[in-house]
Short mmCIF file of C-alpha atoms in Angstrom, two decimals:
data_model
loop_
_atom_site.label_atom_id
_atom_site.label_comp_id
_atom_site.label_asym_id
_atom_site.label_seq_id
_atom_site.Cartn_x
_atom_site.Cartn_y
_atom_site.Cartn_z
CA MET H 148 19.00 -88.95 1.51
CA LYS H 149 19.61 -87.52 4.93
CA HIS H 150 20.73 -89.68 7.80
CA PRO H 151 18.52 -89.85 10.88
CA SER H 152 19.27 -87.11 13.33
CA TYR H 153 18.62 -87.01 17.09
CA LEU H 154 17.99 -84.11 19.42
CA LEU H 155 17.83 -84.57 23.14
CA ALA H 156 16.86 -81.64 25.37
CA SER H 157 16.23 -81.50 29.10
CA LEU H 158 14.07 -78.71 30.49
CA CYS H 159 14.20 -78.50 34.23
CA LEU H 160 14.13 -75.93 37.01
CA LEU H 161 14.35 -78.15 40.04
CA SER H 162 13.48 -75.54 42.66
CA LEU H 163 10.60 -73.97 40.75
CA SER H 164 9.01 -76.46 38.32
CA ALA H 165 8.83 -79.99 37.08
CA CYS H 166 11.26 -81.70 34.77
CA THR H 167 10.66 -82.61 31.13
CA SER H 168 12.95 -84.45 28.69
CA VAL H 169 12.28 -84.36 24.91
CA THR H 170 13.81 -86.55 22.27
CA ILE H 171 13.37 -85.74 18.60
CA ASP H 172 14.11 -88.30 15.82
CA GLU H 173 14.04 -87.39 12.13
CA TYR H 174 14.31 -89.43 8.96
CA GLN H 175 14.09 -87.61 5.66
CA ARG H 176 13.83 -89.53 2.40
CA ALA H 177 13.68 -86.64 -0.06
CA GLU H 178 14.09 -82.88 -0.21
CA THR H 179 11.00 -80.69 0.09
CA ASN H 180 10.12 -77.94 -2.37
CA LEU H 181 7.60 -75.36 -1.33
CA ALA H 182 6.93 -72.95 -4.17
CA SER H 183 5.39 -69.55 -3.74
CA GLY H 184 1.73 -70.03 -2.76
CA ASP H 185 2.11 -73.70 -1.78
CA ARG H 186 0.45 -74.69 1.51
CA ILE H 187 0.60 -77.58 3.91
CA VAL H 188 -1.99 -79.16 6.21
CA LEU H 189 -1.55 -80.99 9.53
CA LEU H 190 -4.06 -83.73 10.33
CA GLY H 191 -4.43 -85.83 13.45
CA ARG H 192 -4.93 -89.61 13.28
CA ARG H 193 -8.35 -90.66 14.61
CA HIS H 194 -8.83 -94.32 13.99
CA SER H 195 -11.74 -95.01 16.25
CA PRO H 196 -14.16 -93.27 18.57
CA ASP H 197 -11.95 -94.00 21.60
CA TYR H 198 -8.65 -92.87 20.08
CA GLU H 199 -7.57 -89.57 18.61
CA THR H 200 -4.53 -87.41 18.36
CA GLU H 201 -5.46 -84.33 20.31
CA PRO H 202 -6.71 -81.39 18.18
CA ASP H 203 -4.96 -78.91 20.44
CA LEU H 204 -1.64 -80.65 19.75
CA ILE H 205 -2.28 -80.36 15.97
CA ASN H 206 -3.06 -76.62 16.30
CA CYS H 207 0.05 -76.10 18.45
CA VAL H 208 2.40 -77.76 15.95
CA GLY H 209 0.91 -75.79 13.16
CA LYS H 210 1.57 -72.50 15.03
CA VAL H 211 5.17 -73.50 15.69
CA ILE H 212 5.72 -74.35 11.96
CA SER H 213 4.34 -70.99 10.79
CA ALA H 214 5.95 -68.88 13.50
CA ASN H 215 8.87 -66.43 13.16
CA GLN H 216 7.96 -65.42 9.64
CA SER H 217 8.82 -68.86 8.31
CA GLY H 218 6.82 -68.17 5.21
CA ILE H 219 4.95 -71.52 5.51
CA SER H 220 1.17 -71.32 5.10
CA VAL H 221 -0.70 -73.90 7.15
CA ILE H 222 -4.35 -74.76 6.27
CA PRO H 223 -6.33 -75.15 9.47
CA GLU H 224 -7.24 -78.78 10.07
CA LYS H 225 -10.97 -78.20 10.54
CA GLN H 226 -11.22 -76.14 7.37
CA PHE H 227 -9.43 -78.78 5.33
CA VAL H 228 -11.55 -81.67 6.71
CA ASP H 229 -14.77 -79.67 6.23
CA GLU H 230 -14.00 -78.68 2.64
CA LEU H 231 -12.92 -82.27 1.72
CA TYR H 232 -15.89 -83.88 3.46
CA PRO H 233 -16.27 -86.81 3.73
CA TRP H 234 -12.97 -87.96 2.24
CA PHE H 235 -10.80 -87.11 5.28
CA GLU H 236 -13.22 -88.29 7.94
CA PRO H 237 -11.71 -90.96 10.24
CA ARG H 238 -13.37 -93.93 8.49
CA MET H 239 -12.37 -92.76 4.98
CA ALA H 240 -9.09 -90.84 5.40
CA PRO H 241 -6.08 -92.30 3.43
CA MET H 242 -3.73 -94.22 5.77
CA ARG H 243 -0.90 -94.57 3.17
CA PRO H 244 0.41 -92.41 0.33
CA LYS H 245 -0.86 -94.97 -2.23
CA ARG H 246 -4.36 -94.51 -0.87
CA LEU H 247 -4.00 -90.74 -1.32
CA ALA H 248 -2.96 -91.35 -4.94
CA HIS H 249 -6.19 -93.35 -5.45
CA LEU H 250 -8.26 -90.76 -3.72
CA VAL H 251 -7.13 -87.82 -5.83
CA LYS H 252 -8.27 -89.62 -8.96
CA LYS H 253 -11.72 -88.38 -7.99
CA PRO H 254 -12.22 -85.05 -9.82
CA GLN H 255 -14.04 -83.36 -6.96
CA VAL H 256 -11.26 -84.24 -4.53
CA ARG H 257 -8.45 -83.21 -6.82
CA GLU H 258 -10.08 -79.93 -7.73
CA LYS H 259 -10.72 -78.94 -4.15
CA ILE H 260 -7.13 -79.83 -3.12
CA GLU H 261 -5.70 -77.83 -6.00
CA GLU H 262 -7.98 -74.93 -5.10
CA LEU H 263 -6.47 -75.00 -1.57
CA LYS H 264 -2.98 -75.02 -3.14
CA LEU H 265 -1.99 -78.00 -1.00
CA ARG H 266 1.53 -79.38 -1.51
CA TYR H 267 2.25 -81.39 1.62
CA VAL H 268 0.07 -83.46 3.97
CA ILE H 269 1.46 -84.05 7.45
CA TRP H 270 -0.22 -86.85 9.45
CA ILE H 271 0.42 -86.77 13.16
CA ASP H 272 -0.27 -89.87 15.27
CA GLY H 273 0.08 -90.19 19.05
CA SER H 274 -1.15 -88.99 22.41
CA THR H 275 -0.13 -87.82 25.84
CA GLN H 276 -0.92 -90.15 28.80
CA GLN H 277 -0.35 -90.39 32.49
CA THR H 278 1.88 -93.38 33.12
CA GLY H 279 2.17 -93.52 36.90
CA SER H 280 1.58 -91.76 40.19
CA ALA H 281 2.73 -91.90 43.82
CA GLY H 282 2.03 -90.20 47.12
CA SER H 283 -1.12 -88.46 48.14
CA VAL H 284 -2.61 -85.13 49.26
CA GLY H 285 -5.36 -84.97 51.84
CA CYS H 286 -7.54 -82.01 52.70
CA ALA H 287 -9.63 -81.47 55.84
CA VAL H 288 -11.77 -78.79 57.48
CA GLY H 289 -11.84 -78.39 61.26
CA PRO H 290 -12.98 -75.88 63.92
CA GLY H 291 -9.76 -73.91 63.49
CA GLY H 292 -9.88 -73.85 59.70
CA GLY H 293 -8.83 -76.20 56.97
CA GLY H 294 -5.93 -77.10 54.75
CA CYS H 295 -4.26 -79.73 52.62
CA PHE H 296 -1.21 -81.72 53.48
CA GLY H 297 0.90 -84.31 51.71
CA PHE H 298 3.01 -84.79 48.58
CA GLY H 299 2.00 -86.37 45.31
CA THR H 300 3.74 -87.02 42.01
CA TRP H 301 2.64 -88.26 38.64
CA ASP H 302 4.39 -89.11 35.37
CA ASP H 303 3.22 -88.07 31.92
CA LYS H 304 4.47 -89.28 28.52
CA SER H 305 3.91 -87.81 25.10
CA ASP H 306 4.63 -89.95 22.06
CA TYR H 307 3.98 -88.49 18.59
CA GLU H 308 5.04 -89.33 15.06
CA ALA H 309 4.56 -87.11 11.97
CA GLU H 310 4.65 -88.42 8.40
CA VAL H 311 5.17 -85.83 5.66
CA TRP H 312 3.52 -86.71 2.34
CA ASP H 313 4.20 -84.94 -0.97
CA TYR H 314 0.81 -84.47 -2.57
CA GLN H 315 2.17 -84.02 -6.07
CA LYS H 316 4.20 -87.27 -5.91
CA GLN H 317 1.89 -89.08 -3.53
CA ASP H 318 4.93 -90.32 -1.63
CA LEU H 319 6.42 -90.22 1.84
CA VAL H 320 9.05 -87.47 2.25
CA ALA H 321 10.02 -87.61 5.89
CA LYS H 322 9.15 -88.85 9.36
CA VAL H 323 9.66 -86.95 12.59
CA SER H 324 8.92 -88.30 16.03
CA ALA H 325 8.83 -86.60 19.46
CA ASP H 326 9.03 -88.42 22.73
CA ALA H 327 8.62 -86.35 25.87
CA LYS H 328 8.60 -87.50 29.49
CA GLY H 329 8.08 -85.59 32.64
CA THR H 330 7.13 -85.80 36.33
CA SER H 331 4.76 -83.33 37.99
CA TYR H 332 4.75 -82.61 41.70
CA MET H 333 2.02 -81.54 44.08
CA PRO H 334 3.41 -80.45 47.42
CA ALA H 335 0.75 -79.33 49.89
CA LEU H 336 1.32 -77.50 53.14
CA VAL H 337 -2.12 -75.91 53.77
CA VAL H 338 -2.37 -74.92 50.11
CA PRO H 339 -1.55 -77.33 47.20
CA ILE H 340 1.08 -75.99 44.78
CA PRO H 341 1.15 -77.93 41.50
CA LEU H 342 4.47 -77.98 39.69
CA LEU H 343 3.51 -79.24 36.29
CA ALA H 344 5.67 -80.89 33.63
CA ARG H 345 4.67 -79.31 30.34
CA VAL H 346 5.05 -82.62 28.52
CA GLN H 347 2.66 -82.11 25.59
CA SER H 348 3.68 -78.43 25.15
CA ASN H 349 7.40 -79.40 24.92
CA ALA H 350 6.61 -82.23 22.56
CA CYS H 351 4.73 -79.76 20.32
CA LYS H 352 7.64 -77.30 20.30
CA GLY H 353 10.20 -79.94 19.46
CA LEU H 354 8.03 -81.65 16.77
CA GLY H 355 6.99 -78.31 15.23
CA ALA H 356 10.54 -76.91 15.10
CA GLN H 357 11.93 -80.04 13.48
CA LEU H 358 9.13 -80.09 10.82
CA ARG H 359 9.79 -76.40 10.17
CA GLU H 360 13.40 -77.27 9.55
CA ILE H 361 12.41 -79.76 6.87
CA PHE H 362 10.64 -77.06 4.90
CA VAL H 363 12.92 -74.13 5.76
CA PRO H 364 16.47 -75.54 6.39
CA ASP H 365 17.93 -72.22 7.50
CA SER H 366 15.30 -71.95 10.25
CA SER H 367 17.43 -74.01 12.68
CA ALA H 368 18.63 -70.81 14.36
CA ASN H 369 15.09 -70.09 15.40
CA ALA H 370 14.07 -73.71 16.18
CA GLY H 371 13.85 -73.03 19.88
CA ALA H 372 11.69 -69.94 19.51
#
């Protein structure tokens, strides 16, 4: 069993852009074993009509995992959900590995999953939200022209957790979480100039790189790519 590991990175260019800090936390219970032809799928938790893990975040993490010739084949989320309809729709999707074990007892589900050569299911839960704001920017038009003046800031926070399930063993293999925080700025002197904190993007890169490391341990040299 691996001990939890922590990665803290600060991404900031004070004079040109906003600041973002990213914390990655990993806990791995067992080793992974991707054989030739095995594939993984990333799925976003969507418990109710008013809550979902953003599809673009899921796509982003998948691209990071399969980048740099990692050799990891990722099944697109939409393709997987469509082909396994309705078993992975929000109201029916397995929430725990034991529920997955029960689900794959259905011949039609098991056959489709084996046809897709699925080995690992990665569930990602979380969201990016604005947590606060200050200042203001006002715009006006007058006889001599118009413009915007003021200074505004707002804080964003991304909080995501990924669970890696082994399909063959129907068991939890690892957990990886990404916590990103950042402050965006909007100075305005005639023209507003947004300096955005790429909170979700940096959470995606950190989460994806750490998940890739679980499947391809020697990929750590390329984790920041």
